Short mmCIF file of C-alpha atoms in Angstrom, two decimals:
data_model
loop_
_atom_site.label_atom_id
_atom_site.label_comp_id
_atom_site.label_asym_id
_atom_site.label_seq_id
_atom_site.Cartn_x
_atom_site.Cartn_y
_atom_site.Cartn_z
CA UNK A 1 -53.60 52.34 106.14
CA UNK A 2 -52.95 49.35 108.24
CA UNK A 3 -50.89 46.60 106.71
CA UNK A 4 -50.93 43.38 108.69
CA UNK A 5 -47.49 41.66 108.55
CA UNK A 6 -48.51 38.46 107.47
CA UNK A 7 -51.57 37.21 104.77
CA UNK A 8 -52.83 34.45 103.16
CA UNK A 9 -52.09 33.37 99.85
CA UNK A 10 -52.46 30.57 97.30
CA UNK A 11 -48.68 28.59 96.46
CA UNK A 12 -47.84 26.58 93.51
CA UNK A 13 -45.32 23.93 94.89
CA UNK A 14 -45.44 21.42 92.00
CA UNK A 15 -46.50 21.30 88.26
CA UNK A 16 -49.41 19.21 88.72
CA UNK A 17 -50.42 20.15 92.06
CA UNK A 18 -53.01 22.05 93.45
CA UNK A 19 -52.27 25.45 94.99
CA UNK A 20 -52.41 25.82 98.92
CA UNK A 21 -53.19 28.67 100.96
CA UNK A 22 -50.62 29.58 103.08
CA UNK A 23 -49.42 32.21 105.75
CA UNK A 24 -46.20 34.08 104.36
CA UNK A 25 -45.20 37.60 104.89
CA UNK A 26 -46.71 40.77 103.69
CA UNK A 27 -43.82 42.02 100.76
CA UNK A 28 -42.56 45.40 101.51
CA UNK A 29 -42.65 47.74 99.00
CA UNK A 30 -39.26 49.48 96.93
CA UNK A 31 -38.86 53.09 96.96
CA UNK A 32 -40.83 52.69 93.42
CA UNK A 33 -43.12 49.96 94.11
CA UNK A 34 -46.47 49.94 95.56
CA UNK A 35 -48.24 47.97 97.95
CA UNK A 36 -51.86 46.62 96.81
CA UNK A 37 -54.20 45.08 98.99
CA UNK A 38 -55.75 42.43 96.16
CA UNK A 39 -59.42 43.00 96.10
CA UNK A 40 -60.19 40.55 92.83
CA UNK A 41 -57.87 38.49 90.63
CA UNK A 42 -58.81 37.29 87.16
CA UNK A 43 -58.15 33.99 86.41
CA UNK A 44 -58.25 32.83 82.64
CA UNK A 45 -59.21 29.62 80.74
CA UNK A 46 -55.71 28.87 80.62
CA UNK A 47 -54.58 28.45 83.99
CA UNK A 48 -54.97 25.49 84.72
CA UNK A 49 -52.78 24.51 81.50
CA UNK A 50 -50.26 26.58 83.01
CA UNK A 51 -50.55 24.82 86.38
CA UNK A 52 -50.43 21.35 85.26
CA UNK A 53 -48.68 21.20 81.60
CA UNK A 54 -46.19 23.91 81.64
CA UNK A 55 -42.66 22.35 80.80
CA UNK A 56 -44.39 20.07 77.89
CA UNK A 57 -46.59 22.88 76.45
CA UNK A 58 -44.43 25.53 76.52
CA UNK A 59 -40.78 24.40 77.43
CA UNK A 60 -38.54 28.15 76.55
CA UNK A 61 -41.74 29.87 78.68
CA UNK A 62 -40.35 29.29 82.22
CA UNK A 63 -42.81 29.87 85.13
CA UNK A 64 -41.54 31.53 88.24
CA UNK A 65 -39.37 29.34 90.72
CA UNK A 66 -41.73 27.45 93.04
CA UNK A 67 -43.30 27.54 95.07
CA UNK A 68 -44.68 30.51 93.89
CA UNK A 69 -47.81 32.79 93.99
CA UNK A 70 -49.97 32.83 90.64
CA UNK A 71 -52.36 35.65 89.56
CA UNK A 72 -52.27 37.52 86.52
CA UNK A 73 -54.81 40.02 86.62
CA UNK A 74 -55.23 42.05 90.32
CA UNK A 75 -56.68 45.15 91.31
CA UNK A 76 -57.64 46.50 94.10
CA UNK A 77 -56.39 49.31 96.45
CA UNK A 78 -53.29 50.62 96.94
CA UNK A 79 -51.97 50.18 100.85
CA UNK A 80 -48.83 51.85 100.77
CA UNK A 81 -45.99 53.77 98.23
CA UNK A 82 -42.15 53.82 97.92
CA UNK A 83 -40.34 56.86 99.00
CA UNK A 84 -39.94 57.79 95.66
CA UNK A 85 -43.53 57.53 94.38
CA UNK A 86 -45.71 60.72 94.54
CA UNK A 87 -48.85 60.50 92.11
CA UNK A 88 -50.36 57.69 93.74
CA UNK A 89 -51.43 57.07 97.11
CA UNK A 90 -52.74 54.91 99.95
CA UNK A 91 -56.97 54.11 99.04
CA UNK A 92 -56.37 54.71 95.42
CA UNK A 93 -58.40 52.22 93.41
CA UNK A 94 -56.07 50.51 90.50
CA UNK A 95 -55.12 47.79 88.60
CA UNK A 96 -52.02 46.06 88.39
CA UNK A 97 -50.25 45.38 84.84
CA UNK A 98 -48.55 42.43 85.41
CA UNK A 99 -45.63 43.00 82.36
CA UNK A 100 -42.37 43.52 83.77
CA UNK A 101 -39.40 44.22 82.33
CA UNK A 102 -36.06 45.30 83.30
CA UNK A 103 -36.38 49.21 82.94
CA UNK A 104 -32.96 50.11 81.75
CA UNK A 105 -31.96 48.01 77.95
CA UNK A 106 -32.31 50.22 75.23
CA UNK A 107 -36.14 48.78 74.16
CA UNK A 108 -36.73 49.95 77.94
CA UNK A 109 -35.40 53.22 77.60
CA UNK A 110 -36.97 54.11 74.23
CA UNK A 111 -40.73 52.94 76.06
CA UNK A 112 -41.20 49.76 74.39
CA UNK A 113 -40.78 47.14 77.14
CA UNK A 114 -42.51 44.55 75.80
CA UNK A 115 -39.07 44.03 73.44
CA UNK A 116 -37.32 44.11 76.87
CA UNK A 117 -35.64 40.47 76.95
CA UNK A 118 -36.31 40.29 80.43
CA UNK A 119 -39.76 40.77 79.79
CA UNK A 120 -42.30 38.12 81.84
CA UNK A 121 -45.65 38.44 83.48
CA UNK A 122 -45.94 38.85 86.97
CA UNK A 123 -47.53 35.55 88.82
CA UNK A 124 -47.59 34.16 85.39
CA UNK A 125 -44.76 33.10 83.12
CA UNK A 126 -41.88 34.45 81.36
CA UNK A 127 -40.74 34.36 77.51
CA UNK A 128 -37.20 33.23 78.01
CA UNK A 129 -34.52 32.16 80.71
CA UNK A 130 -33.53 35.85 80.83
CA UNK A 131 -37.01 36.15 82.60
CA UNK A 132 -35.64 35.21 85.80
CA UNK A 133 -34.01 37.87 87.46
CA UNK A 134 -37.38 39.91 86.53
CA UNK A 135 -39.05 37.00 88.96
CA UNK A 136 -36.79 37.20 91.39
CA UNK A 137 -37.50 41.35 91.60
CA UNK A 138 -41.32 40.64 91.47
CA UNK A 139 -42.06 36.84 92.40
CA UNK A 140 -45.78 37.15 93.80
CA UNK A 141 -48.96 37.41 91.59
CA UNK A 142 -52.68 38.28 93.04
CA UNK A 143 -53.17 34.98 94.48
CA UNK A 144 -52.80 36.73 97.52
CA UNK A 145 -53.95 38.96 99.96
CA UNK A 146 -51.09 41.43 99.36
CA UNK A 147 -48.47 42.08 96.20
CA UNK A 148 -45.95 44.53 95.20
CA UNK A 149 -45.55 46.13 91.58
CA UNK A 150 -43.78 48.96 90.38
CA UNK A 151 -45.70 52.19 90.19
CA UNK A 152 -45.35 52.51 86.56
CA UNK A 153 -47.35 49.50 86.25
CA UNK A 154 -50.45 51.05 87.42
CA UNK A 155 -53.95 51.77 85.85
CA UNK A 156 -55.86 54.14 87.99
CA UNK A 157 -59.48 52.90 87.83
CA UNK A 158 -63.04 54.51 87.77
CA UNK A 159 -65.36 54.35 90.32
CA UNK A 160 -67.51 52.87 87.47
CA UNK A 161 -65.24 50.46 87.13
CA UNK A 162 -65.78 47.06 89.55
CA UNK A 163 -62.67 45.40 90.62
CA UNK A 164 -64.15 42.32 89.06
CA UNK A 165 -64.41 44.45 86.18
CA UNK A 166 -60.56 45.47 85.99
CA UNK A 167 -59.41 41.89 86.90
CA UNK A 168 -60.94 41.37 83.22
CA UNK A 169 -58.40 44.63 81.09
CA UNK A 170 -55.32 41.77 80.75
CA UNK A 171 -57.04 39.83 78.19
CA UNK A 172 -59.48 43.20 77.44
CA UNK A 173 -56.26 44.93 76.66
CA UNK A 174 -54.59 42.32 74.48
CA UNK A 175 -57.46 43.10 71.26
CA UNK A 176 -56.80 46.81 72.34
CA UNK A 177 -53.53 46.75 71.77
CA UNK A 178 -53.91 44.88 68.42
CA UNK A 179 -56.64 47.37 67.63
CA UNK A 180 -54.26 50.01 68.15
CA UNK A 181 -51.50 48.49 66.43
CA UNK A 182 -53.82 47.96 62.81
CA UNK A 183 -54.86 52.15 63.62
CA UNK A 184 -58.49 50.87 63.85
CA UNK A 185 -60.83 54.21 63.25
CA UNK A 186 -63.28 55.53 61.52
CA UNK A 187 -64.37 54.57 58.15
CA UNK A 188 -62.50 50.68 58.56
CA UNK A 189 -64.22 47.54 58.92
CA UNK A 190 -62.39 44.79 61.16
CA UNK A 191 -62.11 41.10 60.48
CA UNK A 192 -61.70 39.20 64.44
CA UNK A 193 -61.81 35.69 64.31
CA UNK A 194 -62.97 33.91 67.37
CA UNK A 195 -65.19 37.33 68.34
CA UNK A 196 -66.97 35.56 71.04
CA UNK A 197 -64.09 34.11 73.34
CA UNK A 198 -62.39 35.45 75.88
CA UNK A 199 -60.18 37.42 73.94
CA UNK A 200 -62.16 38.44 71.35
CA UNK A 201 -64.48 40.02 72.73
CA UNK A 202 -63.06 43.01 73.72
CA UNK A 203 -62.47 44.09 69.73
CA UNK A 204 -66.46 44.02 70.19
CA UNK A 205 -66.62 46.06 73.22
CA UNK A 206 -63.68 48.87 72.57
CA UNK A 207 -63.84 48.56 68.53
CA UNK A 208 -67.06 50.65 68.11
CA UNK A 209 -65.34 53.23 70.79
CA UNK A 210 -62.43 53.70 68.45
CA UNK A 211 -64.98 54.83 65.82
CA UNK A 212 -64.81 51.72 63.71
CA UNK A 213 -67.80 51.81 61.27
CA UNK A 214 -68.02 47.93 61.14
CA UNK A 215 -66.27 44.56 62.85
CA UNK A 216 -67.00 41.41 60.76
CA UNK A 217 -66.64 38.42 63.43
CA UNK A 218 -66.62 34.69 63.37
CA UNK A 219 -66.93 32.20 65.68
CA UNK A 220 -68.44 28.75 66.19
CA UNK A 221 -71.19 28.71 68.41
CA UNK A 222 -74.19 30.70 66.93
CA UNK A 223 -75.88 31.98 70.03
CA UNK A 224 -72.97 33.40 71.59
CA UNK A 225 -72.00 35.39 67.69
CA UNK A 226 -75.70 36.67 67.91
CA UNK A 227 -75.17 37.93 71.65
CA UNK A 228 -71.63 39.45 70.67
CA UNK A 229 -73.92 41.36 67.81
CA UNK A 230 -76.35 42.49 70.09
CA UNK A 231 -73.14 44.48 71.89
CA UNK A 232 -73.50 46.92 68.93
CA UNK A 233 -76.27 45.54 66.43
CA UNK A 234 -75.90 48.03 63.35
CA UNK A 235 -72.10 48.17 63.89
CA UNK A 236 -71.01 43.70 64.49
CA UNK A 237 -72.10 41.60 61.63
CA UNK A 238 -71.45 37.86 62.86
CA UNK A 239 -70.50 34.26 60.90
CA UNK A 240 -70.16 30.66 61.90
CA UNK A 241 -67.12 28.91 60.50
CA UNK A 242 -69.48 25.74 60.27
CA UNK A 243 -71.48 28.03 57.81
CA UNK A 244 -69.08 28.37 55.24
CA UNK A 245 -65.83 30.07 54.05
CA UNK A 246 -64.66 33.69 56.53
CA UNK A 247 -62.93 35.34 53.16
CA UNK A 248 -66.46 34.39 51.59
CA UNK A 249 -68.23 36.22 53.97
CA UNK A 250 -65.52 39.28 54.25
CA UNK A 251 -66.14 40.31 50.85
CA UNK A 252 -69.37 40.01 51.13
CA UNK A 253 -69.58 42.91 53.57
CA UNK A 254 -67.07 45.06 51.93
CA UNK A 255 -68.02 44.47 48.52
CA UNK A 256 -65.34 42.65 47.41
CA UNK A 257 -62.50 45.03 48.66
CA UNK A 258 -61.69 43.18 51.78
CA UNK A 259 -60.90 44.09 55.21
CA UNK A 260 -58.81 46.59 56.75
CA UNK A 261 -57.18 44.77 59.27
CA UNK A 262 -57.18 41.18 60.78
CA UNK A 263 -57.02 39.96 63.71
CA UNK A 264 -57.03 36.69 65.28
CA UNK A 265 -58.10 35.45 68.45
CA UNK A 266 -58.27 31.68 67.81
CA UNK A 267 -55.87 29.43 70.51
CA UNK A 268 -53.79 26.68 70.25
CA UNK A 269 -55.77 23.73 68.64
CA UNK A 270 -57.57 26.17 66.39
CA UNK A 271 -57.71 25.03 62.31
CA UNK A 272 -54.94 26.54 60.42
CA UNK A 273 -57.90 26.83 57.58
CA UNK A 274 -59.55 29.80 59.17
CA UNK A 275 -56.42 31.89 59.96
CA UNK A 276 -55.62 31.93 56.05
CA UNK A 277 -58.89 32.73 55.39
CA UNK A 278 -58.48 35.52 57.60
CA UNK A 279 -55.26 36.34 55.75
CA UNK A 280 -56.83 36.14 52.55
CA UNK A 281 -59.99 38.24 53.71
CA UNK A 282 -57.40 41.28 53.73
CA UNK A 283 -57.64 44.23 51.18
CA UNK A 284 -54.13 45.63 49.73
CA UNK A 285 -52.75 47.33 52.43
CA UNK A 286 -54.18 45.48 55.49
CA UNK A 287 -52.83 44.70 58.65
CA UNK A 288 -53.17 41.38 59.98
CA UNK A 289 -52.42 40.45 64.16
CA UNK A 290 -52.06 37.56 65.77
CA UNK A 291 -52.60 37.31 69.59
CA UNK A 292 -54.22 33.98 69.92
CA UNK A 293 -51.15 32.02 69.57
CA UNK A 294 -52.32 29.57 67.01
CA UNK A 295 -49.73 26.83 66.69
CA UNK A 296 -47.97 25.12 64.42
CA UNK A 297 -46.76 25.86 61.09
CA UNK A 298 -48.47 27.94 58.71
CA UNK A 299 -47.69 28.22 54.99
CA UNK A 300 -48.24 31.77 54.15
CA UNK A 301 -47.17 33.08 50.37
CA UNK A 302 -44.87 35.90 51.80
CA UNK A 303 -44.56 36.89 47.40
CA UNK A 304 -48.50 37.70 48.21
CA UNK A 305 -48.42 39.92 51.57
CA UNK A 306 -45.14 41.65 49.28
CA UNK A 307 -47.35 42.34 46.06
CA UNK A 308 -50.10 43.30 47.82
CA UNK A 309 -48.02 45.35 50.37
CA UNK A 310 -50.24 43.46 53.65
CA UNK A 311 -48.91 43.39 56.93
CA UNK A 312 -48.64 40.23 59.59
CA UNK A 313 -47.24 40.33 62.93
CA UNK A 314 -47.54 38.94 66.46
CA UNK A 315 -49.13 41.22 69.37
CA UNK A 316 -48.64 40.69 73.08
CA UNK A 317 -50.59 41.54 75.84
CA UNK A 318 -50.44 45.76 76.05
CA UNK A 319 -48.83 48.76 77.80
CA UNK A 320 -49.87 50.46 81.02
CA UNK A 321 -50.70 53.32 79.02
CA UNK A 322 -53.09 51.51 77.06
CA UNK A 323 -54.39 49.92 80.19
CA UNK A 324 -54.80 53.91 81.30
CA UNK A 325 -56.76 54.56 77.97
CA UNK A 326 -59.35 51.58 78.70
CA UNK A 327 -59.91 53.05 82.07
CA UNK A 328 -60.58 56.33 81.14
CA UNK A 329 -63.15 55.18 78.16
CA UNK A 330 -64.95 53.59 80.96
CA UNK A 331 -64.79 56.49 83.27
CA UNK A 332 -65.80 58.60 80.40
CA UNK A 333 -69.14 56.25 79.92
CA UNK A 334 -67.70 55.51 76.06
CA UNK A 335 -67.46 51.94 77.05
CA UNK A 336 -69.70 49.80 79.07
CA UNK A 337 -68.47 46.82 80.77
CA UNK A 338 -71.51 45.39 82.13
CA UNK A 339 -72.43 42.55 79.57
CA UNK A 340 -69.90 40.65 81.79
CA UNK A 341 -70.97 38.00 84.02
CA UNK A 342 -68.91 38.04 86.96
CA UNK A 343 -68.11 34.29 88.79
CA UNK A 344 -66.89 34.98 91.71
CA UNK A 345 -64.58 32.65 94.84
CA UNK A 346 -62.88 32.80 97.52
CA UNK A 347 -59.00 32.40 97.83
CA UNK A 348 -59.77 28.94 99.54
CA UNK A 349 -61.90 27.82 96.98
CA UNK A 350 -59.21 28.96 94.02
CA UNK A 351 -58.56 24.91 92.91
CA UNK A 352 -62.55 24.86 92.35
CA UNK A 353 -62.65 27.66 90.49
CA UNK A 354 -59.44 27.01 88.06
CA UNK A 355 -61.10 23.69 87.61
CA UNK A 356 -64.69 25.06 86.89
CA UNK A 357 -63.90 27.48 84.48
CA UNK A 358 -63.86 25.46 81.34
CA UNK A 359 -67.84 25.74 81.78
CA UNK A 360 -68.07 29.20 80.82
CA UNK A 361 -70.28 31.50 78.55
CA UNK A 362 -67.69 32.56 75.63
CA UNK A 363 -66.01 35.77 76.36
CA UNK A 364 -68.97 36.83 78.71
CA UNK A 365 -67.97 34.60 81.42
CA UNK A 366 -65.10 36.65 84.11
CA UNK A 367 -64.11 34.44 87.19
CA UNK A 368 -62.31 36.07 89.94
CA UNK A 369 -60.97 34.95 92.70
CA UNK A 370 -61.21 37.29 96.00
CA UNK A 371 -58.22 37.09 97.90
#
């Protein structure tokens, strides 16, 4: 396929700033890297955080050296392969995982990357200084016309599956992952706090595929919790927080037992309140997740989770291989993705677009940016 040796893309040069399209060169792939021609790139609610209040929000997060190109969640068509890759090829639809880590420390080795220390996301941010020689191997995100990631990080996608679509499986794939992690399946019912947002949702949309026989979610806004519910009506039962107390409600539907597993979705800014209700919603021997990143200090009665042998840990983002298993529920028409509501702009409109997105529709809002 023909690669032009230039492209367009949009470059960070200040915290603060706005991005600005530029003309740099097209990367060139490694000998196990692909080539992508970007087709759609999701952009979050929290970008423009990122952007503009990185170093005070987050100071032991370091971005990627600027200027640099953003983008956390592309997909589109592969372009060209490394001489050493042979199960993909040039027109293949995909999306790109943008976790990186270094491939050879012994978390590497033993497939669990995401304890790689190196470990950072692609056009995104990293989780300590020892993120930067991982930026300096993959510096560009899908902010651009073109990128380069390794062929391991690649999800092969359906032709029922949209690139806008895919550009939504990073924040899809965090609540799968969590999912995954509590061994959500038949018979358990699933407490998911802040259902309706942007990461929440997808417990809603890939829960009921797991087999789960019921997910108990809260939320604020009533309208959006009844349009969650109407994802999978006999399945979701749904509760404002402004309605009461979540444990209340938990045992409730599970007749005083509690849930099987926990997870919340809530972000920074969120009341510590509802998380311990979540905690305390648990029956003995549930799993609790975080992947909202609630912040702040949280008193939590460790004697409790001990005596009644509960579970609490943090989950980030997910594996290519789970990113594979999302794909193929789609392809195998298990999962639907169309309750979306795609916004969709132009690279040279990207500063709109970051700025626009704090009107959105809950979780059922998905704003891409076409490179």
């Amino acid at each position: 396929m023909a690669v032009s040796e230039t492209m367009t893309a949009a470059r960070l040069h200040k915290v603060g700033g706005e991005l600005k399209l530029e003309n740099l060169p097209t990367p060139k792939p490694g000998d196990l890297d692909v080539l992508v021609r970007v087709r759609a790139c999701g952009i979050v609610p929290n970008l423009g955080n990122i952007l503009a209040n990185w170093p005070t929000w987050f100071p032991h997060m370091p971005q990627p050296p600027l200027p640099a190109v953003f983008g956390l969640d592309p997909a589109g068509e592969i372009v060209a392969v490394g001489r050493q890759v042979h199960a993909l090829k040039p027109g293949d639809r995909v999306y790109v995982n943008p976790g990186r880590s270094c491939g050879t420390c012994r978390h590497c080795r033993r497939g669990d990357a995401i304890s790689c220390k190196h470990y950072a996301f692609q056009g995104y941010f990293g989780f300590s200084e020892d993120a930067m020689p991982t930026f300096a191997q993959y510096p560009s995100g899908g902010l651009g016309e073109y990128m380069v990631a390794p062929a391991s990080a690649i999800v092969s996608i359906p032709d029922n599956m949209s690139y806008e679509q895919a550009a939504r499986l990073g924040y899809l794939g965090t609540n799968y992952s969590a999912l995954k992690k509590v061994n959500a399946g038949p018979g358990d019912t699933i407490l998911v706090n802040g259902i309706s947002g942007t990461l929440g949702i997808g417990a809603a949309i890939f829960g009921p595929a797991m087999g789960v026989k019921k997910i108990l979610g809260t939320g604020r806004d009533r309208k959006l919790l009844e349009e969650i519910k109407s994802l999978a009506p006999s399945r979701i039962e749904v509760f404002s927080i402004d309605d009461g107390n979540v444990t209340d409600f938990v045992m409730k539907h599970t007749h005083g037992e509690g849930a099987d597993a926990f997870i919340d979705c809530l972000g920074p800014g969120a009341k510590h309140e509802t998380f311990l209700q979540g905690l305390a919603s648990l029956r003995r021997g549930g799993i609790a997740v975080n992947i909202g990143a609630v912040m702040g200090e949280i008193p939590i009665d460790v004697h409790w989770l001990m005596d009644h042998y509960q579970r609490l840990c943090g989950s980030l983002w997910f594996t290519t291989e789970e990113g594979q298993e999302m794909a193929d529920l789609v392809g195998a028409g298990a999962v639907d993705l169309s309750m979306f509501k795609t916004q969709g702009y132009p690279l040279a409109e990207v500063n709109q677009a970051i700025s626009g997105i704090a009107a959105r529709h809950g979780g059922f809002s998905n704003f891409v940016i076409y490179p």
